[in-house]
Each structure stands twice: as C-alpha cells, then as structure tokens.
Amino acid sequence: MCVSNRDLFHGFSLQSVDDKGRVAIPADLRETLDANSPAKQVLITRHPTLPCLVCYDAGWAQELNDRLNNLARAAKAEGRPFDEAAERRGLRAEKATYDANGRFVIPSYERDRAGIGKWAFFVGDSDTFQIWSPEQLVAADIDDDDLKDRCRHYAAAKKVTL
Amino acid sequence: MCVSNRDLFHGFSLQSVDDKGRVAIPADLRETLDANSPAKQVLITRHPTLPCLVCYDAGWAQELNDRLNNLARAAKAEGRPFDEAAERRGLRAEKATYDANGRFVIPSYERDRAGIGKWAFFVGDSDTFQIWSPEQLVAADIDDDDLKDRCRHYAAAKKVTL
DNA sequence: CCATTTGACCCCAATTTTCCCCACAATCAT
DNA sequence: ATGATTGTGGGGAAAATTGGGGTCAAATGG
C-alpha cells in the first residue's frame, strides 16, 4: 500500500479575499486538486488543534474514510476498543465548489473561526493544504518560526501590513 | 517497502543567477530529475540546520510522504506517541517548474534566506541536491573544508570573487 | 400568493505575473 | 577546428489573480 498515485500539495501563497468572500486557490494547489479528483470541489475542515483550516480533494476524503473503516474492522476483529464515532467526527467537512477562475467562498463558520479577513495564507502540506489568517499565524503560539517568517515575507512582498 | 529505482544526484556546479532570478540546473543534476520524474519540476526547501537549500524531484517527495504516513500508522497502531504535524513540517516545500533550458526561478523567500545573490553553487547529495550562496558557504561555520575549498576552486575558474 | 431581498454562480475584463520561445555565447568532445 | 551540448539574455505570449457586473433561485415577509 505504498503507491497511492496521488499528487501532493506543495507551495505557499498569500491570496486576497474579496468583498464577496471569494478567494482564488493558488494555481499550484489547484493543479493538485484537479489531478486527484475531477470534481471542481474542495473539502474544508477546521484543524484539530491549530487555528487554521485544513483542505483536501474528494479523493483524499475517500481514502481517509476507507482507512477508518479498515481500522474499525481490524479493531472489532481483534476485540480492541475503538471509538468509531469520535474518529468519524474528524472526517466531517464542508464542501465548496470553485469556479473557472479557481475561486470559492470560504464557508462562513470556518472563515470566522480561523479569523480570516482580507487575506488568506495557503500552505501546501502534502496530502492536504492549510489556510491561515496571516494575522493569526504570526500571532499564534506555535513552534513554527519558519512558517511565521515565511508569512511575513509574503506579506511584505504584497505590501500587506499584518 | 517500495523498491524505488531512483537515480542519484551527483556533481557540483557554480551557476549564475540572472536579473529575473532564473538559474539553470546543471545538466548532470537535471538528468537525474528527469529520470526520477516526468514532471519538469523541482521541489525546494530550506535545509533544517544549514544556511542552504535542499532540492529534489516529485518522486522523492512522494517517497518521503509515504514513509511518514507509514510511520504515523505504525505509531498509532502500537500506541506510541508521534508528532505527525512536526514531522510533516519537514516535508513542506516550494515547487518550481524548469523550462526547456533547465532554468527555474528560485522562490524569493528561499533565495532570501539562503542569501543567494548573483551566483548559486549546486551540490549533488545522493537523494537530494543542495544550493548554496557561494559567499555564505565559504563563510559558514561548518566542518566541511573540502566543500568550501571546492567552491573557491569553482569560483576562481569562473573568475568570481567571493 | 406575490413582491422583494439575499446570496450563490457564472461570465467578462483588466492587471499583474509567470513562463515559453528564440537567439546567441560559452563550453565540451570529438 | 568544428559540431553538439549547455548556459545566458531578453521580448512576447499566455496564464493567474482580482474586481465588478448580471442572472437565477431560494428564502423572507407582506
């Protein structure tokens, strides 16, 4: 089960959020979405611990679901305890479609909780990608100075003051 | 485990960076990139400890990701602690495509952090290759006199003063 | 039930950025 | 030397991002 033949999400980008709440998914990440699933859709969840969003394609959602089912079956067969309901909560997600320009509307609950305003910082993370409010990121109490630094660099390049 | 029949990166070269930020990947290294992945792309990260960049092909990225997923699964199955988010940070990378002449644009954050100006020193390192600012390399507080010496030699050959 | 509002989509257009292509210089191998 | 490959410079074409309409349908409230 080594080769899943999926494209990975790589790259970083600071994108503007317009007055309608739309953001363009950076071309690099969108390319991966399109490669992994023909549906022009992106699944959006809150990160379990960090104040950011986690996004992926429909194919990855299926993969996660399959794995969970396999774990549940194995646990049951071996009589181990397995809180399937809890595990399944981690798979809940919003679904959004993106248009020909690669834009979608960040669902209001997710946008609100991630504190996303005028700008959205995209972070490719292999099987998924994250979306941060740049302001939240640089202020966050996390051990990832490089990401914060990178965010500042991208902000400066677009003349955005955080 | 996957039998990955991969070519290795070998060789050294000092390349110029033009006004657009473009640099040609030396032919030896490019050959390996092409052999390992049909995508004309190179993934670029910062070295975890040294002031240089680490680059590799998309196939190696997939290999690293597969290994990480397997480790995470094993750890979970055996109830061992595993900081997946931290491990995953090491896999984050910028993606750049190179043209028919083998040139790509060094992403501005990476270029900035590696202190790369007019010249880029390429170092084959088996599964990956490194890109150094020659000035940073010879001044770096590292125990690799041979590499520094080699860099000076290449610089002298191109009449570059460091 | 009908009028009005809201908002989700879709299309078009301008600007910026990237990348593709061609020509030429330098280097290497024969 | 000379032809082939590799590296370098620059301009034009294509794509990405962003702003702003318009249209249709569901929801709201008279």
PDB file of C-alpha atoms in Angstrom, chain B residues 8-12 28-29 32 124-126:
ATOM      1  CA  LEU B   8      21.088   9.775  -7.564  1.00  0.00           C
ATOM      2  CA  PHE B   9      22.205  13.379  -7.663  1.00  0.00           C
ATOM      3  CA  HIS B  10      25.949  13.735  -8.187  1.00  0.00           C
ATOM      4  CA  GLY B  11      28.177  16.600  -9.166  1.00  0.00           C
ATOM      5  CA  PHE B  12      28.966  20.238  -8.454  1.00  0.00           C
ATOM      6  CA  ASP B  28      24.075  16.347 -14.516  1.00  0.00           C
ATOM      7  CA  LEU B  29      21.522  17.081 -11.850  1.00  0.00           C
ATOM      8  CA  THR B  32      18.596  12.824 -12.559  1.00  0.00           C
ATOM      9  CA  GLY B 124      24.763  16.779  -5.577  1.00  0.00           C
ATOM     10  CA  ASP B 125      23.897  14.895  -2.384  1.00  0.00           C
ATOM     11  CA  SER B 126      22.516  11.494  -3.458  1.00  0.00           C
TER      12      SER B 126
END
